[in-house]
C-alpha cells in the first residue's frame, strides 16, 4: 500500500515537472485560473456541511463529489502548470474546510486527479492540437471533451479503487468499486465541467448563474442521497423497518379511503443461524441479498417489501384480497424453497440449497384495522407456522386465531 501511494505521488510529480513549459501561459489564463479557483471555493463553502458527512460515510469506498467539475474545466482551458495550481488550491481548501485527512491521503488524492487530468489533457491536445488549451468548437469539441472526460474518469477511478483494495485486501471487491449511482454523479460533474469551460470562454459573467444552479442541484442531489440511505436497509437495499412502517401506514390510509382490501406478510427464514454457523456471516449476507432479489421478482411494482431485521422480512400488498394474499405467500414460499445460492465460505465456494421460510398472513379489514393490529396478527401467524413445523404459510383469522 505504501509503495503504491508513493509510486502514484512520484509519477504525478514527474508529470508536473515534465509539463511545466509545454504551453505558454498568458494573462487570460491567469484570469481564468482566478475565476475557476473562486468558483471552486464558493462551491466548497456552499456544500461544506453535507460534504463533511458524505466524506465520513464514504470511508472505505471511492468518494465522489461535484467539485471535480472545476478541476476538469481547468484541465480543458488552462495550461498544465495552472491546472495543477487549481487542483492544489481546491484540495487545500477542502482539507481545511471539509475534513483533515492524513497528509499522505491528501497528497494521494491530489496526485490521482493530476494524473487523470494529464491523460485528459493529452487526449484533448491529440484530437485538437491547434486549440489546446481550450474547448474546440463544433463536433470536434464534443469528441475531444468526451475523450478527455473518459480518460480523466478512468485514471482517477482506477487509481482510487486500487488504493481502496490494497488498504483492505480482505474486503469485498464490490465495496471497493462503489455504487453505480456514484459514477453518474461523476459523469454529471464532468458534464458541468465542460459547461463551465464553454461559458468561461464565451461569457464569464454567466458563471454566476451557473454556480447558483450547481449549488441548488448539489444540495437537492446529495440530500436526496442521504434520505435514500436513511430509508433503505444497507445490505439488501429494501426499505428498512422504520420506512416500511411509514409506507404501510400511508397505504392503509389509502385502503380505508377507497374501501379496498390489503394484505400483509411476515416472512422469517427457517434455521438461518445454521447457515451462518456452517458457512460464515458473509455467506449469510449473500443469502439475504438473494432473498431480497427474489422477493422483488415475485412481487408487483406497487407492493412494498422491507427488511425488519436479521432474517425477517415484511411485505405489504395493496388492493389484494385475503385469498390472493395467501396465494402470493405460497408462491414466495415455493420460490425460496427452490433457491440455490452460490456463496464464498471459509473453505471456498459452496452452494446453499434447502432453504425454507415460515410466513404469517394478515389482511385488512378482516384481521385488523390498523398497522399495529395487522403486524401483530401477521407476526403471531408467522410464529404459528414455525411451531407447526416451519416451511409453511399460516393465515391469521379474525375470530379463531391462526390456522393453516
CSV table of C-alpha atoms in Angstrom, one decimal:
chain,number,residue,atom,x,y,z
A,1,UNK,CA,0.0,0.0,0.0
A,2,UNK,CA,2.8,2.4,0.9
A,3,UNK,CA,4.7,1.6,-2.2
A,4,UNK,CA,1.6,2.1,-4.4
A,5,UNK,CA,0.8,5.5,-2.9
A,6,UNK,CA,4.4,6.7,-3.1
A,7,UNK,CA,4.6,5.5,-6.7
A,8,UNK,CA,1.5,7.4,-7.7
A,9,UNK,CA,2.8,10.5,-5.9
A,10,UNK,CA,6.2,10.3,-7.7
A,11,UNK,CA,4.6,9.8,-11.1
A,12,UNK,CA,2.4,12.8,-10.5
A,13,UNK,CA,5.4,14.9,-9.5
A,14,UNK,CA,7.4,13.8,-12.6
A,15,UNK,CA,4.3,14.7,-14.7
A,16,UNK,CA,4.2,18.2,-13.2
A,17,UNK,CA,7.8,18.8,-13.9
A,18,UNK,CA,7.7,17.4,-17.5
A,19,UNK,CA,4.7,19.7,-18.4
A,20,UNK,CA,5.9,23.0,-16.9
A,21,UNK,CA,6.9,24.6,-20.2
A,22,UNK,CA,4.8,22.7,-22.8
A,23,UNK,CA,2.3,25.6,-23.2
A,24,UNK,CA,2.8,29.3,-23.0
A,25,UNK,CA,0.9,30.9,-20.1
A,26,UNK,CA,-1.0,34.1,-20.9
A,27,UNK,CA,-2.7,36.8,-18.9
A,28,UNK,CA,-6.1,35.4,-19.9
A,29,UNK,CA,-5.1,32.0,-18.4
A,30,UNK,CA,-4.3,33.6,-15.1
A,31,UNK,CA,-7.7,35.4,-15.1
A,32,UNK,CA,-9.4,32.0,-15.9
A,33,UNK,CA,-7.5,30.4,-13.1
A,34,UNK,CA,-8.7,33.0,-10.6
A,35,UNK,CA,-12.3,32.6,-11.7
A,36,UNK,CA,-12.2,28.8,-11.5
A,37,UNK,CA,-10.5,28.9,-8.1
A,38,UNK,CA,-13.1,31.3,-6.8
A,39,UNK,CA,-16.0,29.2,-8.1
A,40,UNK,CA,-14.5,26.1,-6.6
A,41,UNK,CA,-14.1,27.9,-3.2
A,42,UNK,CA,-17.7,29.2,-3.2
A,43,UNK,CA,-18.9,25.7,-4.2
A,44,UNK,CA,-17.0,24.0,-1.4
A,45,UNK,CA,-18.3,26.5,1.2
A,46,UNK,CA,-21.8,26.2,-0.1
A,47,UNK,CA,-21.8,22.4,0.2
A,48,UNK,CA,-19.5,22.2,3.2
A,49,UNK,CA,-21.8,20.7,5.8
A,50,UNK,CA,-23.2,17.9,3.7
A,51,UNK,CA,-19.8,17.1,2.2
A,52,UNK,CA,-18.4,16.6,5.7
A,53,UNK,CA,-20.9,14.0,6.4
A,54,UNK,CA,-20.5,12.3,2.9
A,55,UNK,CA,-16.7,12.0,3.4
A,56,UNK,CA,-17.3,10.2,6.7
A,57,UNK,CA,-19.9,7.9,5.2
A,58,UNK,CA,-17.7,7.2,2.2
A,59,UNK,CA,-14.9,5.8,4.3
A,60,UNK,CA,-13.6,2.6,2.7
A,61,UNK,CA,-15.2,3.3,-0.7
A,62,UNK,CA,-14.4,5.7,-3.5
A,63,UNK,CA,-15.6,9.1,-2.5
A,64,UNK,CA,-17.1,11.1,-5.4
A,65,UNK,CA,-18.3,14.7,-5.4
A,66,UNK,CA,-19.2,17.5,-7.7
A,67,UNK,CA,-16.2,19.7,-7.1
A,68,UNK,CA,-14.4,17.8,-9.9
A,69,UNK,CA,-16.3,20.0,-12.3
A,70,UNK,CA,-14.0,22.8,-11.5
A,71,UNK,CA,-10.8,20.8,-11.9
A,72,UNK,CA,-12.0,19.2,-15.1
A,73,UNK,CA,-12.9,22.7,-16.5
A,74,UNK,CA,-9.4,23.7,-15.6
A,75,UNK,CA,-7.9,20.7,-17.5
A,76,UNK,CA,-9.8,21.8,-20.6
A,77,UNK,CA,-8.9,25.5,-20.7
A,78,UNK,CA,-5.7,26.0,-18.6
A,79,UNK,CA,-2.1,25.2,-19.4
A,80,UNK,CA,-0.8,22.2,-17.3
A,81,UNK,CA,1.0,24.2,-14.6
A,82,UNK,CA,-2.1,26.4,-13.9
A,83,UNK,CA,-4.3,23.3,-13.9
A,84,UNK,CA,-2.1,21.9,-11.2
A,85,UNK,CA,-2.4,25.1,-9.2
A,86,UNK,CA,-6.2,24.9,-9.5
A,87,UNK,CA,-6.2,21.2,-8.3
A,88,UNK,CA,-3.8,22.0,-5.4
A,89,UNK,CA,-5.9,25.0,-4.3
A,90,UNK,CA,-9.1,23.0,-4.4
A,91,UNK,CA,-7.7,20.2,-2.3
A,92,UNK,CA,-6.0,22.5,0.2
A,93,UNK,CA,-9.3,24.3,0.7
A,94,UNK,CA,-11.2,21.0,1.1
A,95,UNK,CA,-8.6,19.8,3.6
A,96,UNK,CA,-9.0,22.9,5.8
A,97,UNK,CA,-12.8,23.3,5.5
A,98,UNK,CA,-14.2,19.8,5.0
A,99,UNK,CA,-12.1,17.0,6.6
A,100,UNK,CA,-8.5,17.0,7.7
A,101,UNK,CA,-7.5,13.5,6.5
A,102,UNK,CA,-3.9,12.4,7.0
A,103,UNK,CA,-1.5,14.3,4.7
A,104,UNK,CA,-0.5,11.2,2.7
A,105,UNK,CA,-4.1,10.7,1.8
A,106,UNK,CA,-4.5,14.3,0.7
A,107,UNK,CA,-1.3,14.1,-1.4
A,108,UNK,CA,-2.5,10.8,-3.0
A,109,UNK,CA,-6.0,12.2,-3.8
A,110,UNK,CA,-4.5,15.3,-5.4
A,111,UNK,CA,-1.9,13.1,-7.3
A,112,UNK,CA,-4.7,10.9,-8.8
A,113,UNK,CA,-6.5,14.0,-10.1
A,114,UNK,CA,-3.3,15.4,-11.5
A,115,UNK,CA,-2.6,12.2,-13.4
A,116,UNK,CA,-6.2,11.9,-14.5
A,117,UNK,CA,-6.0,15.5,-15.8
A,118,UNK,CA,-2.7,14.8,-17.6
A,119,UNK,CA,-4.2,12.0,-19.6
A,120,UNK,CA,-7.4,14.0,-20.2
A,121,UNK,CA,-5.3,17.0,-21.5
A,122,UNK,CA,-3.3,14.6,-23.7
A,123,UNK,CA,-6.5,13.4,-25.3
A,124,UNK,CA,-7.6,16.9,-25.8
A,125,UNK,CA,-4.3,18.0,-27.4
A,126,UNK,CA,-4.1,15.0,-29.6
A,127,UNK,CA,-7.6,15.5,-31.0
A,128,UNK,CA,-7.5,19.3,-31.4
A,129,UNK,CA,-3.8,20.5,-31.0
A,130,UNK,CA,-4.5,23.9,-32.5
A,131,UNK,CA,-7.0,24.9,-29.9
A,132,UNK,CA,-5.3,23.4,-26.8
A,133,UNK,CA,-5.6,24.6,-24.1
A,134,UNK,CA,-9.2,25.5,-24.8
A,135,UNK,CA,-12.6,24.0,-25.8
A,136,UNK,CA,-12.7,23.4,-29.6
A,137,UNK,CA,-15.8,24.5,-31.4
A,138,UNK,CA,-18.2,22.2,-33.3
A,139,UNK,CA,-18.4,18.4,-33.3
A,140,UNK,CA,-14.7,18.1,-32.8
A,141,UNK,CA,-15.2,19.8,-29.4
A,142,UNK,CA,-17.7,17.1,-28.3
A,143,UNK,CA,-15.4,14.3,-29.4
A,144,UNK,CA,-12.4,15.9,-27.7
A,145,UNK,CA,-14.2,16.7,-24.4
A,146,UNK,CA,-15.8,13.2,-24.3
A,147,UNK,CA,-12.4,11.5,-24.8
A,148,UNK,CA,-10.8,13.8,-22.2
A,149,UNK,CA,-13.6,13.1,-19.7
A,150,UNK,CA,-13.4,9.4,-20.2
A,151,UNK,CA,-9.7,9.4,-19.7
A,152,UNK,CA,-10.0,11.6,-16.7
A,153,UNK,CA,-12.6,9.4,-15.1
A,154,UNK,CA,-10.9,6.1,-15.8
A,155,UNK,CA,-7.5,7.1,-14.4
A,156,UNK,CA,-8.8,8.6,-11.3
A,157,UNK,CA,-11.3,5.8,-10.6
A,158,UNK,CA,-8.8,3.0,-11.3
A,159,UNK,CA,-6.1,4.6,-9.0
A,160,UNK,CA,-8.6,5.2,-6.2
A,161,UNK,CA,-10.1,1.7,-6.4
A,162,UNK,CA,-6.6,0.2,-6.4
A,163,UNK,CA,-5.8,2.1,-3.2
A,164,UNK,CA,-9.1,1.0,-1.5
A,165,UNK,CA,-8.4,-2.6,-2.4
A,166,UNK,CA,-4.8,-2.6,-1.1
A,167,UNK,CA,-5.8,-0.9,2.1
A,168,UNK,CA,-8.4,-3.6,2.8
A,169,UNK,CA,-7.3,-6.8,1.0
A,170,UNK,CA,-9.9,-8.9,2.8
A,171,UNK,CA,-12.8,-6.6,1.9
A,172,UNK,CA,-15.4,-7.3,-0.8
A,173,UNK,CA,-14.4,-6.1,-4.3
A,174,UNK,CA,-17.9,-4.8,-4.8
A,175,UNK,CA,-17.5,-2.4,-1.9
A,176,UNK,CA,-14.2,-1.1,-3.3
A,177,UNK,CA,-15.8,-0.4,-6.7
A,178,UNK,CA,-18.5,1.7,-5.0
A,179,UNK,CA,-22.0,2.2,-6.3
A,180,UNK,CA,-23.0,2.7,-9.9
A,181,UNK,CA,-25.1,5.7,-8.9
A,182,UNK,CA,-22.0,7.4,-7.7
A,183,UNK,CA,-20.5,7.1,-11.2
A,184,UNK,CA,-23.5,9.0,-12.6
A,185,UNK,CA,-22.5,11.8,-10.1
A,186,UNK,CA,-19.0,11.8,-11.6
A,187,UNK,CA,-20.5,11.9,-15.1
A,188,UNK,CA,-22.6,14.9,-14.1
A,189,UNK,CA,-19.6,16.7,-12.7
A,190,UNK,CA,-17.6,16.2,-15.9
A,191,UNK,CA,-20.5,17.4,-18.0
A,192,UNK,CA,-20.8,20.5,-15.8
A,193,UNK,CA,-17.0,21.0,-16.2
A,194,UNK,CA,-17.5,21.1,-19.9
A,195,UNK,CA,-20.3,23.7,-19.5
A,196,UNK,CA,-18.1,25.8,-17.3
A,197,UNK,CA,-15.2,25.7,-19.8
A,198,UNK,CA,-17.6,26.8,-22.6
A,199,UNK,CA,-19.2,29.6,-20.6
A,200,UNK,CA,-15.8,30.8,-19.3
A,201,UNK,CA,-14.5,31.2,-22.9
A,202,UNK,CA,-17.6,32.9,-24.2
A,203,UNK,CA,-19.5,34.7,-21.3
A,204,UNK,CA,-17.6,34.5,-18.0
A,205,UNK,CA,-20.3,36.6,-16.1
A,206,UNK,CA,-22.8,33.8,-16.8
A,207,UNK,CA,-20.8,31.6,-14.4
A,208,UNK,CA,-22.5,33.3,-11.5
A,209,UNK,CA,-25.9,31.9,-12.6
A,210,UNK,CA,-24.3,28.5,-13.4
A,211,UNK,CA,-22.8,28.4,-9.9
A,212,UNK,CA,-26.1,29.1,-8.2
A,213,UNK,CA,-27.7,26.3,-10.3
A,214,UNK,CA,-24.9,23.9,-9.4
A,215,UNK,CA,-25.3,24.7,-5.6
A,216,UNK,CA,-29.0,24.1,-5.8
A,217,UNK,CA,-28.6,20.8,-7.7
A,218,UNK,CA,-25.8,19.7,-5.4
A,219,UNK,CA,-27.9,20.2,-2.3
A,220,UNK,CA,-31.0,18.5,-3.8
A,221,UNK,CA,-29.0,15.6,-5.2
A,222,UNK,CA,-27.0,14.8,-2.1
A,223,UNK,CA,-29.8,15.5,0.5
A,224,UNK,CA,-31.8,13.0,-1.5
A,225,UNK,CA,-29.0,10.5,-1.4
A,226,UNK,CA,-28.8,10.7,2.4
A,227,UNK,CA,-32.6,10.4,2.6
A,228,UNK,CA,-32.3,7.2,0.5
A,229,UNK,CA,-29.6,5.9,2.7
A,230,UNK,CA,-31.7,6.5,5.9
A,231,UNK,CA,-34.7,4.8,4.4
A,232,UNK,CA,-33.1,1.7,3.0
A,233,UNK,CA,-31.5,-1.4,4.5
A,234,UNK,CA,-27.8,-1.1,3.6
A,235,UNK,CA,-27.4,-4.9,3.0
A,236,UNK,CA,-30.4,-5.7,0.8
A,237,UNK,CA,-31.5,-2.3,-0.5
A,238,UNK,CA,-35.0,-2.9,0.7
A,239,UNK,CA,-37.0,-0.5,2.9
A,240,UNK,CA,-35.8,-0.6,6.5
A,241,UNK,CA,-38.1,-1.2,9.3
A,242,UNK,CA,-38.9,2.4,10.1
A,243,UNK,CA,-39.5,3.4,6.5
A,244,UNK,CA,-41.6,0.3,5.7
A,245,UNK,CA,-43.9,1.0,8.6
A,246,UNK,CA,-44.3,4.6,7.4
A,247,UNK,CA,-45.3,3.4,3.9
A,248,UNK,CA,-47.6,0.8,5.4
A,249,UNK,CA,-49.4,3.4,7.3
A,250,UNK,CA,-49.9,5.5,4.2
A,251,UNK,CA,-51.1,2.5,2.2
A,252,UNK,CA,-53.6,1.6,4.9
A,253,UNK,CA,-55.0,5.1,4.9
A,254,UNK,CA,-55.5,4.8,1.2
A,255,UNK,CA,-57.2,1.5,1.6
A,256,UNK,CA,-59.6,3.0,4.2
A,257,UNK,CA,-60.4,5.9,1.8
A,258,UNK,CA,-61.0,3.7,-1.2
A,259,UNK,CA,-62.5,0.7,0.8
A,260,UNK,CA,-60.1,-1.7,-0.9
A,261,UNK,CA,-58.5,-4.8,0.8
A,262,UNK,CA,-54.9,-5.0,1.7
A,263,UNK,CA,-52.6,-7.9,2.6
A,264,UNK,CA,-49.6,-8.1,4.9
A,265,UNK,CA,-47.0,-10.9,5.1
A,266,UNK,CA,-44.3,-11.5,7.8
A,267,UNK,CA,-41.6,-13.9,6.5
A,268,UNK,CA,-38.8,-15.4,8.6
A,269,UNK,CA,-36.1,-17.8,7.1
A,270,UNK,CA,-36.1,-21.1,8.9
A,271,UNK,CA,-32.9,-22.2,10.7
A,272,UNK,CA,-30.9,-19.3,9.3
A,273,UNK,CA,-28.4,-19.5,12.2
A,274,UNK,CA,-27.3,-22.8,10.8
A,275,UNK,CA,-26.3,-21.1,7.5
A,276,UNK,CA,-24.2,-18.5,9.4
A,277,UNK,CA,-22.6,-21.2,11.6
A,278,UNK,CA,-21.8,-23.5,8.7
A,279,UNK,CA,-20.7,-21.0,6.0
A,280,UNK,CA,-19.9,-17.7,7.8
A,281,UNK,CA,-21.8,-14.4,8.1
A,282,UNK,CA,-20.6,-13.2,4.7
A,283,UNK,CA,-22.3,-16.2,3.1
A,284,UNK,CA,-25.4,-15.4,5.2
A,285,UNK,CA,-25.4,-11.9,3.9
A,286,UNK,CA,-25.3,-13.3,0.4
A,287,UNK,CA,-28.3,-15.4,1.1
A,288,UNK,CA,-30.2,-12.4,2.5
A,289,UNK,CA,-29.4,-10.3,-0.6
A,290,UNK,CA,-30.5,-13.1,-2.8
A,291,UNK,CA,-33.8,-13.4,-0.9
A,292,UNK,CA,-34.4,-9.7,-1.4
A,293,UNK,CA,-33.9,-10.0,-5.1
A,294,UNK,CA,-36.3,-13.0,-5.3
A,295,UNK,CA,-38.9,-11.1,-3.3
A,296,UNK,CA,-38.8,-8.2,-5.7
A,297,UNK,CA,-39.1,-10.5,-8.7
A,298,UNK,CA,-42.1,-12.3,-7.2
A,299,UNK,CA,-44.0,-9.1,-6.2
A,300,UNK,CA,-45.7,-6.4,-8.2
A,301,UNK,CA,-44.2,-3.0,-8.7
A,302,UNK,CA,-46.6,-1.3,-6.2
A,303,UNK,CA,-46.1,-3.9,-3.5
A,304,UNK,CA,-43.9,-2.9,-0.5
A,305,UNK,CA,-41.2,-5.2,0.7
A,306,UNK,CA,-38.9,-4.4,3.6
A,307,UNK,CA,-36.4,-6.0,5.9
A,308,UNK,CA,-37.4,-5.8,9.5
A,309,UNK,CA,-34.1,-7.1,10.8
A,310,UNK,CA,-32.0,-10.2,10.8
A,311,UNK,CA,-33.6,-12.8,8.6
A,312,UNK,CA,-37.1,-11.3,8.9
A,313,UNK,CA,-38.9,-9.6,6.0
A,314,UNK,CA,-42.3,-7.9,5.6
A,315,UNK,CA,-44.5,-7.5,2.6
A,316,UNK,CA,-47.5,-5.2,2.0
A,317,UNK,CA,-49.9,-6.0,-0.8
A,318,UNK,CA,-52.2,-3.1,-1.7
A,319,UNK,CA,-55.6,-3.8,-3.2
A,320,UNK,CA,-55.2,-7.5,-2.6
A,321,UNK,CA,-57.9,-9.9,-1.3
A,322,UNK,CA,-57.3,-12.4,1.5
A,323,UNK,CA,-57.3,-15.3,-1.0
A,324,UNK,CA,-54.8,-13.5,-3.3
A,325,UNK,CA,-52.6,-12.6,-0.3
A,326,UNK,CA,-52.4,-16.2,0.8
A,327,UNK,CA,-51.7,-17.3,-2.8
A,328,UNK,CA,-48.8,-14.8,-3.0
A,329,UNK,CA,-47.4,-16.1,0.3
A,330,UNK,CA,-47.4,-19.6,-1.1
A,331,UNK,CA,-45.6,-18.5,-4.3
A,332,UNK,CA,-43.0,-16.8,-2.2
A,333,UNK,CA,-42.5,-19.9,0.0
A,334,UNK,CA,-42.1,-22.2,-3.0
A,335,UNK,CA,-39.7,-19.8,-4.7
A,336,UNK,CA,-37.4,-19.7,-1.7
A,337,UNK,CA,-37.6,-23.4,-1.3
A,338,UNK,CA,-36.4,-23.8,-4.9
A,339,UNK,CA,-33.4,-21.4,-4.4
A,340,UNK,CA,-29.7,-22.4,-4.7
A,341,UNK,CA,-27.3,-19.7,-3.7
A,342,UNK,CA,-23.6,-19.7,-4.6
A,343,UNK,CA,-21.6,-18.3,-1.7
A,344,UNK,CA,-17.9,-17.9,-0.7
A,345,UNK,CA,-17.3,-19.7,2.6
A,346,UNK,CA,-14.2,-20.0,4.6
A,347,UNK,CA,-13.4,-23.3,2.8
A,348,UNK,CA,-14.0,-21.9,-0.6
A,349,UNK,CA,-17.0,-21.8,-3.0
A,350,UNK,CA,-20.1,-23.5,-1.8
A,351,UNK,CA,-23.8,-24.0,-2.8
A,352,UNK,CA,-26.6,-23.5,-0.3
A,353,UNK,CA,-29.9,-25.1,-1.0
A,354,UNK,CA,-32.8,-26.5,1.0
A,355,UNK,CA,-33.8,-23.0,2.3
A,356,UNK,CA,-37.2,-22.6,3.7
A,357,UNK,CA,-39.3,-19.9,5.3
A,358,UNK,CA,-42.3,-19.5,7.6
A,359,UNK,CA,-44.9,-16.9,6.5
A,360,UNK,CA,-47.7,-15.3,8.5
A,361,UNK,CA,-50.6,-13.7,6.6
A,362,UNK,CA,-52.9,-10.9,7.8
A,363,UNK,CA,-55.4,-8.9,5.8
A,364,UNK,CA,-57.3,-5.7,6.1
A,365,UNK,CA,-60.1,-5.3,7.0
A,366,UNK,CA,-60.7,-8.9,8.1
A,367,UNK,CA,-57.8,-9.4,10.5
A,368,UNK,CA,-57.1,-5.8,11.7
A,369,UNK,CA,-58.0,-2.2,11.2
A,370,UNK,CA,-54.6,-0.6,12.0
A,371,UNK,CA,-51.0,-1.3,11.0
A,372,UNK,CA,-50.3,-2.3,14.6
A,373,UNK,CA,-53.1,-4.8,14.6
A,374,UNK,CA,-52.1,-6.3,11.2
A,375,UNK,CA,-48.5,-6.5,12.2
A,376,UNK,CA,-49.4,-8.3,15.5
A,377,UNK,CA,-51.6,-10.7,13.6
A,378,UNK,CA,-49.0,-11.5,10.9
A,379,UNK,CA,-46.3,-11.9,13.5
A,380,UNK,CA,-48.5,-14.3,15.5
A,381,UNK,CA,-49.3,-16.3,12.4
A,382,UNK,CA,-45.7,-16.5,11.4
A,383,UNK,CA,-44.7,-18.0,14.8
A,384,UNK,CA,-47.7,-20.3,14.5
A,385,UNK,CA,-46.2,-21.5,11.2
A,386,UNK,CA,-42.8,-22.1,12.9
A,387,UNK,CA,-44.5,-24.0,15.8
A,388,UNK,CA,-46.4,-26.2,13.3
A,389,UNK,CA,-43.2,-27.4,11.6
A,390,UNK,CA,-41.9,-24.5,9.5
A,391,UNK,CA,-41.8,-24.2,5.8
A,392,UNK,CA,-45.5,-23.2,5.6
A,393,UNK,CA,-47.9,-20.4,5.4
A,394,UNK,CA,-50.4,-19.6,8.2
A,395,UNK,CA,-53.2,-17.1,7.8
A,396,UNK,CA,-54.5,-15.2,10.8
A,397,UNK,CA,-58.2,-15.5,11.2
A,398,UNK,CA,-60.3,-12.7,12.8
A,399,UNK,CA,-62.0,-14.8,15.4
A,400,UNK,CA,-60.4,-18.2,15.7
A,401,UNK,CA,-56.8,-17.0,15.6
A,402,UNK,CA,-54.1,-18.5,13.3
A,403,UNK,CA,-54.9,-21.6,11.3
A,404,UNK,CA,-53.2,-23.3,8.4
